[in-house]
Amino acid sequence: MTAKKLAAATAAPVEMPDEADQALRFEKARAAQASALLEDYVELIDDLLASGGEARPTDIARRLGVSHATAIKSIARLKREGLATSKLYRGVFLTPEGHSLAARVRARHRLVVDLLIAVGVPRQCAELDAEGIEHHVSDAALAAFARFLKRHSTAS
Amino acid sequence: MTAKKLAAATAAPVEMPDEADQALRFEKARAAQASALLEDYVELIDDLLASGGEARPTDIARRLGVSHATAIKSIARLKREGLATSKLYRGVFLTPEGHSLAARVRARHRLVVDLLIAVGVPRQCAELDAEGIEHHVSDAALAAFARFLKRHSTAS
DNA sequence: ATGATTTTGTAGCCTGTGCTACATTTTAGG
DNA sequence: CCTAAAATGTAGCACAGGCTACAAAATCAT
Ligand SMILES: [Mn+2]
Ligand SMILES: [Mn+2]
Ligand SMILES: [Mn+2]
Ligand SMILES: [Mn+2]
């Protein structure tokens, strides 16, 4: 290992980031990925409740493109984590925590779409990509997005 | 359901996207998520090979922040999918397919970081967020990012 | 050279998130 | 009201990607 480090120090053409930093980056990305599913569910449920009235497992499943069995299991997880409630054959509802998460998630989703469009991404494409991107945008980045949009919408 | 749709049509305060479109969005995001891990591995392995010489399972594990057992299993998947090779105690190497994937992934990673910085995200934060965001940026969005950066770097 | 340390590999476990198939319950239509 | 259709729930499977614990191999240092 000593030999290898020396060789790297003398002949390395590429600089690597610090090991610990890099590990933290990947760990953060994995964590975001783990909550992505929950975020999409609460956002969708909140949309359904706001738009029509009911958020039924079958509707949720259809909109997410998964089987109803899968949706029901994920809804069970939402309940386990205190984000949703449901009564047999009565549809799904959000707890206050679920509702406030949904609000944050929706605001972030919109901001991401708007930023993508502002830098020139076609609307359709922006909406496609945002669905995945949103889960990895930190609050600091979000704030920067908001500043950018304000700057560039007033300067029409 | 007829009654529900009528109610929604008359009193709906929120517009929902088309069901099929929405399902496609979520399916695409899930697909991106599934390849994210492979992308991070090939990018990291390529970096290690370019910078020092070797890409050993333990190094890979440390940099990714996972146990070496986990890394070895993921490397097995890389091999199964034709992206990498390895001989016992000889480290990991990329196939031509793996190498070209790594090149695409690295270019995309850099472009995403640069764009985030260009819109005002602090560098540190940009590098953190990019690790997750990169896997969800389509080619079309990437092209838009490149155009945006060219426009805004020449106009200094 | 040999003993300690590091690296690698294996085995077995868990959780999350997909699926299909089947059972049950509710809802809707005639 | 009764039957057919739709919705819901359950069971059981598969696979990915985490982990720890243990075993074997290679490397390093004395
Ligand atoms: Mn999403
Ligand atoms: Mn969303
Ligand atoms: Mn990444
Ligand atoms: Mn990357």
Coordinates of C-alpha atoms (C1' of nucleotides) and ligand atoms in Angstrom, one line a residue:
Chain A
M1 CA 0.0 0.0 0.0
T2 CA 2.9 2.3 0.7
A3 CA 4.2 1.6 -2.7
K4 CA 0.9 2.2 -4.3
K5 CA 0.4 5.5 -2.6
L6 CA 3.8 6.7 -3.6
A7 CA 3.1 5.7 -7.2
A8 CA -0.2 7.5 -7.1
A9 CA 1.4 10.6 -5.6
T10 CA 4.0 10.8 -8.3
A11 CA 2.2 9.6 -11.4
A12 CA -1.5 10.1 -10.7
P13 CA -3.1 11.9 -13.6
V14 CA -6.5 12.1 -11.9
E15 CA -7.3 13.6 -8.4
M16 CA -9.7 11.6 -6.3
P17 CA -11.8 13.3 -3.6
D18 CA -11.2 12.4 0.1
E19 CA -12.5 8.9 0.9
A20 CA -14.7 10.0 3.8
D21 CA -16.3 12.8 1.9
Q22 CA -17.0 10.6 -1.0
A23 CA -18.6 8.0 1.2
L24 CA -20.8 10.7 2.8
R25 CA -22.0 11.8 -0.7
F26 CA -23.0 8.3 -1.6
E27 CA -24.7 7.7 1.8
K28 CA -26.7 10.8 1.4
A29 CA -27.8 9.8 -2.1
R30 CA -28.8 6.4 -0.8
A31 CA -30.9 8.0 1.9
A32 CA -32.6 10.2 -0.5
Q33 CA -33.5 7.3 -2.7
A34 CA -35.0 5.5 0.3
S35 CA -37.4 8.3 1.0
A36 CA -38.2 8.9 -2.6
L37 CA -41.0 6.4 -2.7
L38 CA -42.7 7.8 0.3
E39 CA -42.5 11.3 -1.0
D40 CA -44.1 10.3 -4.3
Y41 CA -46.9 8.6 -2.5
V42 CA -47.8 11.4 -0.2
E43 CA -47.6 14.0 -3.0
L44 CA -49.9 11.9 -5.2
I45 CA -52.3 11.2 -2.4
D46 CA -52.5 14.8 -1.5
D47 CA -53.1 15.7 -5.2
L48 CA -55.9 13.2 -5.5
L49 CA -57.5 14.4 -2.3
A50 CA -57.3 18.0 -3.4
S51 CA -58.5 17.4 -6.9
G52 CA -61.4 15.0 -6.6
G53 CA -61.9 13.9 -3.1
E54 CA -60.8 10.3 -2.9
A55 CA -57.4 8.6 -2.9
R56 CA -58.2 5.0 -3.5
P57 CA -55.5 2.3 -3.7
T58 CA -56.5 1.4 -7.2
D59 CA -56.2 5.0 -8.5
I60 CA -52.9 5.4 -6.7
A61 CA -51.6 2.2 -8.3
R62 CA -52.7 3.2 -11.8
R63 CA -51.1 6.6 -11.5
L64 CA -47.9 5.1 -10.2
G65 CA -47.8 2.4 -12.8
V66 CA -47.6 -0.5 -10.2
S67 CA -50.0 -3.3 -9.3
H68 CA -52.6 -2.6 -6.7
A69 CA -51.0 -5.1 -4.4
T70 CA -47.8 -3.2 -4.5
A71 CA -49.6 0.1 -3.8
I72 CA -51.4 -1.4 -0.9
K73 CA -48.1 -2.6 0.6
S74 CA -46.5 0.8 0.2
I75 CA -49.6 2.4 1.8
A76 CA -49.1 0.1 4.7
R77 CA -45.6 1.5 5.0
L78 CA -46.9 5.0 4.9
K79 CA -49.2 4.1 7.8
R80 CA -46.5 2.4 9.7
E81 CA -44.4 5.6 9.4
G82 CA -47.2 7.8 10.5
L83 CA -47.8 9.6 7.3
A84 CA -51.2 8.2 6.3
T85 CA -54.3 6.5 7.6
S86 CA -56.9 4.4 5.9
K87 CA -60.0 2.5 6.8
L88 CA -61.2 -0.6 5.0
Y89 CA -62.7 0.3 1.7
R90 CA -62.6 4.0 2.6
G91 CA -59.6 5.2 0.8
V92 CA -56.4 6.7 2.1
F93 CA -55.9 9.9 4.0
L94 CA -52.8 11.8 5.2
T95 CA -51.9 12.6 8.8
P96 CA -50.8 16.1 9.5
E97 CA -47.2 15.0 9.1
G98 CA -48.1 13.4 5.8
H99 CA -49.9 16.5 4.7
S100 CA -47.0 18.8 5.6
L101 CA -44.5 16.5 3.9
A102 CA -46.7 16.5 0.8
A103 CA -46.7 20.3 0.8
R104 CA -43.0 20.5 1.0
V105 CA -42.6 17.8 -1.7
R106 CA -45.0 19.6 -4.0
A107 CA -43.3 22.9 -3.6
R108 CA -39.9 21.4 -4.3
H109 CA -41.3 19.5 -7.4
R110 CA -42.6 22.7 -8.9
L111 CA -39.4 24.6 -8.2
V112 CA -37.4 21.9 -9.9
V113 CA -39.6 21.9 -12.9
D114 CA -39.5 25.7 -13.1
L115 CA -35.7 25.8 -12.8
L116 CA -35.3 23.1 -15.5
I117 CA -37.5 25.1 -17.9
A118 CA -35.7 28.3 -17.0
V119 CA -32.3 26.9 -18.1
G120 CA -33.8 25.7 -21.4
V121 CA -35.1 22.2 -20.8
P122 CA -38.2 21.5 -22.9
R123 CA -41.3 21.5 -20.6
Q124 CA -42.2 17.8 -21.3
C125 CA -38.7 16.7 -20.6
A126 CA -38.5 18.9 -17.5
E127 CA -41.6 17.2 -16.1
L128 CA -40.2 13.8 -16.8
D129 CA -36.8 14.4 -15.3
A130 CA -38.1 16.3 -12.3
E131 CA -39.9 13.3 -11.0
G132 CA -36.6 11.7 -10.2
I133 CA -34.4 14.7 -9.6
E134 CA -36.6 16.3 -7.0
H135 CA -35.7 13.7 -4.4
H136 CA -32.1 14.7 -4.5
V137 CA -32.3 18.5 -4.3
S138 CA -31.2 19.8 -0.9
D139 CA -32.8 22.8 0.8
A140 CA -29.7 24.9 0.0
A141 CA -29.9 24.1 -3.7
L142 CA -33.6 24.8 -3.6
A143 CA -33.0 28.2 -2.2
A144 CA -30.5 28.9 -4.9
F145 CA -33.1 27.8 -7.5
A146 CA -35.6 30.2 -6.0
R147 CA -33.1 33.1 -6.1
F148 CA -32.2 32.2 -9.7
L149 CA -35.8 32.2 -10.8
K150 CA -36.6 35.5 -9.1
R151 CA -33.6 37.1 -10.7
H152 CA -34.5 35.8 -14.2
S153 CA -38.2 36.3 -14.2
T154 CA -38.0 40.0 -13.2
A155 CA -35.3 40.6 -15.8
S156 CA -37.6 39.7 -18.6
Chain B
M1 CA -67.4 6.5 -10.6
T2 CA -69.6 8.5 -12.9
A3 CA -70.8 10.5 -10.0
K4 CA -67.3 11.0 -8.8
K5 CA -66.0 12.2 -12.2
L6 CA -68.9 14.6 -12.4
A7 CA -68.1 16.0 -9.0
A8 CA -64.5 16.4 -9.9
A9 CA -65.3 18.1 -13.2
T10 CA -67.6 20.6 -11.5
A11 CA -65.8 21.3 -8.2
A12 CA -62.1 20.2 -8.8
P13 CA -59.8 22.9 -7.5
V14 CA -56.7 21.1 -8.8
E15 CA -55.9 19.7 -12.2
M16 CA -54.4 16.2 -12.4
P17 CA -52.2 15.1 -15.2
D18 CA -53.3 12.2 -17.5
E19 CA -53.1 8.9 -15.7
A20 CA -51.0 7.1 -18.3
D21 CA -48.5 10.0 -18.6
Q22 CA -48.1 10.1 -14.9
A23 CA -47.5 6.4 -14.8
L24 CA -44.8 6.7 -17.5
R25 CA -43.1 9.4 -15.5
F26 CA -42.9 7.3 -12.4
E27 CA -41.8 4.2 -14.4
K28 CA -39.0 6.2 -15.9
A29 CA -37.9 7.4 -12.5
R30 CA -37.9 3.9 -11.1
A31 CA -35.8 2.7 -14.1
A32 CA -33.3 5.4 -13.5
Q33 CA -33.1 4.5 -9.9
A34 CA -32.4 0.9 -10.8
S35 CA -29.4 1.8 -12.9
A36 CA -28.0 4.4 -10.5
L37 CA -26.0 1.9 -8.5
L38 CA -24.4 0.4 -11.5
E39 CA -23.5 3.9 -12.8
D40 CA -21.9 4.9 -9.6
Y41 CA -19.8 1.8 -9.4
V42 CA -18.5 2.1 -13.0
E43 CA -17.7 5.7 -12.5
L44 CA -15.9 5.1 -9.3
I45 CA -14.0 2.1 -10.7
D46 CA -12.9 4.1 -13.7
D47 CA -11.7 6.9 -11.5
L48 CA -9.7 4.6 -9.3
L49 CA -8.1 2.9 -12.3
A50 CA -7.3 6.3 -13.9
S51 CA -5.9 7.8 -10.7
G52 CA -3.9 5.2 -9.0
G53 CA -3.9 2.0 -10.9
E54 CA -6.0 -0.4 -8.9
A55 CA -9.7 -0.7 -8.1
R56 CA -9.8 -3.1 -5.2
P57 CA -13.1 -4.2 -3.6
T58 CA -12.1 -2.8 -0.3
D59 CA -11.3 0.6 -1.7
I60 CA -14.5 0.6 -3.6
A61 CA -16.4 -0.3 -0.5
R62 CA -14.8 2.4 1.6
R63 CA -15.4 5.1 -1.0
L64 CA -19.1 4.0 -1.4
G65 CA -19.6 3.8 2.4
V66 CA -20.8 0.2 2.3
S67 CA -19.4 -3.0 3.7
H68 CA -16.9 -4.9 1.5
A69 CA -19.4 -7.8 1.3
T70 CA -22.0 -5.5 -0.2
A71 CA -19.4 -4.1 -2.7
I72 CA -18.4 -7.6 -3.7
K73 CA -22.0 -8.6 -4.4
S74 CA -22.6 -5.4 -6.5
I75 CA -19.4 -6.1 -8.4
A76 CA -20.7 -9.6 -9.1
R77 CA -23.8 -7.9 -10.6
L78 CA -21.5 -5.6 -12.7
K79 CA -19.8 -8.7 -14.1
R80 CA -23.1 -10.4 -14.7
E81 CA -24.2 -7.4 -16.7
G82 CA -21.1 -7.4 -18.8
L83 CA -19.7 -4.1 -17.4
A84 CA -16.7 -5.4 -15.4
T85 CA -14.3 -8.3 -15.0
S86 CA -12.2 -9.4 -12.1
K87 CA -9.7 -12.1 -11.2
L88 CA -9.2 -13.4 -7.7
Y89 CA -7.2 -11.0 -5.6
R90 CA -6.4 -9.0 -8.8
G91 CA -8.9 -6.1 -8.5
V92 CA -11.7 -5.0 -10.7
F93 CA -11.5 -3.9 -14.4
L94 CA -14.1 -2.5 -16.8
T95 CA -15.1 -4.1 -20.0
P96 CA -15.2 -1.7 -23.1
E97 CA -19.0 -1.4 -22.4
G98 CA -18.2 -0.6 -18.7
H99 CA -15.6 2.0 -19.7
S100 CA -17.8 3.8 -22.2
L101 CA -20.7 3.9 -19.7
A102 CA -18.2 5.3 -17.1
A103 CA -17.2 8.0 -19.6
R104 CA -20.8 9.0 -20.3
V105 CA -21.6 9.0 -16.6
R106 CA -18.6 11.1 -15.7
A107 CA -19.4 13.7 -18.3
R108 CA -22.9 13.9 -17.1
H109 CA -21.8 14.2 -13.5
R110 CA -19.6 17.1 -14.3
L111 CA -22.2 18.9 -16.4
V112 CA -24.7 18.6 -13.6
V113 CA -22.3 20.0 -11.0
D114 CA -21.4 22.8 -13.4
L115 CA -25.0 23.7 -14.0
L116 CA -25.9 23.7 -10.3
I117 CA -23.0 26.0 -9.6
A118 CA -23.9 28.2 -12.5
V119 CA -27.4 28.8 -11.1
G120 CA -26.0 29.7 -7.8
V121 CA -25.7 26.5 -5.7
P122 CA -22.7 26.5 -3.5
R123 CA -20.0 24.2 -4.8
Q124 CA -20.0 21.8 -1.8
C125 CA -23.7 21.5 -2.0
A126 CA -23.6 21.1 -5.8
E127 CA -21.3 18.1 -5.5
L128 CA -23.4 16.5 -2.8
D129 CA -26.7 16.9 -4.7
A130 CA -25.2 16.0 -8.1
E131 CA -24.5 12.5 -6.9
G132 CA -28.1 11.7 -6.8
I133 CA -29.5 14.1 -9.4
E134 CA -27.2 12.9 -12.2
H135 CA -29.0 9.6 -12.6
H136 CA -32.3 11.3 -13.5
V137 CA -31.1 13.8 -16.1
S138 CA -32.1 12.9 -19.6
D139 CA -29.9 13.5 -22.7
A140 CA -32.3 16.3 -23.8
A141 CA -31.9 18.0 -20.4
L142 CA -28.2 17.5 -20.5
A143 CA -28.0 19.2 -23.9
A144 CA -30.0 22.1 -22.5
F145 CA -27.5 22.3 -19.6
A146 CA -24.6 22.5 -22.0
R147 CA -26.2 25.2 -24.1
F148 CA -27.0 27.2 -20.9
L149 CA -23.4 26.9 -19.7
K150 CA -22.0 27.9 -23.0
R151 CA -24.2 31.0 -23.2
H152 CA -23.4 32.0 -19.6
S153 CA -19.6 31.4 -19.6
T154 CA -18.9 33.4 -22.8
A155 CA -21.0 36.3 -21.5
S156 CA -18.7 36.9 -18.6
Chain C
dA1 C1' 10.4 -17.7 7.2
dT2 C1' 6.8 -17.1 9.9
dG3 C1' 3.4 -14.8 12.3
dA4 C1' 0.2 -10.8 12.3
dT5 C1' -2.6 -7.9 9.5
dT6 C1' -5.2 -7.0 5.6
dT7 C1' -7.9 -8.3 1.9
dT8 C1' -11.0 -11.2 -0.2
dG9 C1' -14.6 -14.3 -0.5
dT10 C1' -18.9 -16.9 1.4
dA11 C1' -23.0 -17.7 4.0
dG12 C1' -27.0 -16.3 6.0
dC13 C1' -30.1 -12.8 7.5
dC14 C1' -33.2 -8.7 6.8
dT15 C1' -35.9 -5.1 4.5
dG16 C1' -37.9 -2.9 0.5
dT17 C1' -40.4 -3.1 -3.5
dG18 C1' -41.9 -5.4 -7.4
dC19 C1' -45.1 -9.3 -9.3
dT20 C1' -49.2 -12.9 -9.8
dA21 C1' -52.8 -15.5 -8.1
dC22 C1' -56.6 -16.1 -5.2
dA23 C1' -60.2 -14.6 -1.8
dT24 C1' -63.3 -11.4 -0.1
dT25 C1' -66.0 -7.3 0.0
dT26 C1' -68.3 -3.5 -1.9
dT27 C1' -70.5 -1.2 -5.5
dA28 C1' -73.3 -0.9 -9.6
dG29 C1' -76.8 -2.4 -13.0
dG30 C1' -80.8 -4.7 -14.5
Chain D
dC1 C1' -82.9 -7.7 -4.8
dC2 C1' -79.6 -10.2 -7.0
dT3 C1' -76.0 -10.8 -9.8
dA4 C1' -71.8 -9.1 -12.2
dA5 C1' -68.1 -6.2 -12.1
dA6 C1' -64.8 -3.6 -9.6
dA7 C1' -62.1 -2.7 -5.7
dT8 C1' -59.6 -4.3 -1.9
dG9 C1' -57.0 -7.3 0.7
dT10 C1' -53.8 -11.5 1.4
dA11 C1' -50.4 -14.9 0.4
dG12 C1' -46.4 -16.3 -1.6
dC13 C1' -42.7 -15.6 -4.7
dA14 C1' -38.3 -13.1 -6.6
dC15 C1' -34.6 -10.0 -6.6
dA16 C1' -31.7 -6.0 -5.2
dG17 C1' -28.9 -4.3 -1.9
dG18 C1' -27.9 -3.6 2.8
dC19 C1' -25.6 -6.0 7.1
dT20 C1' -22.6 -9.3 10.3
dA21 C1' -19.9 -13.3 11.1
dC22 C1' -16.8 -16.5 9.7
dA23 C1' -13.2 -18.7 6.6
dA24 C1' -9.4 -18.5 3.5
dA25 C1' -5.9 -16.3 1.0
dA26 C1' -2.4 -12.8 0.3
dT27 C1' 0.7 -9.4 1.9
dC28 C1' 3.7 -7.2 5.3
dA29 C1' 6.9 -6.7 8.9
dT30 C1' 9.9 -8.4 12.0
Ligands
MN1 MN -40.7 11.9 -7.6
MN2 MN -43.0 14.6 -7.6
MN3 MN -24.4 9.1 -8.4
MN4 MN -21.4 10.4 -10.0

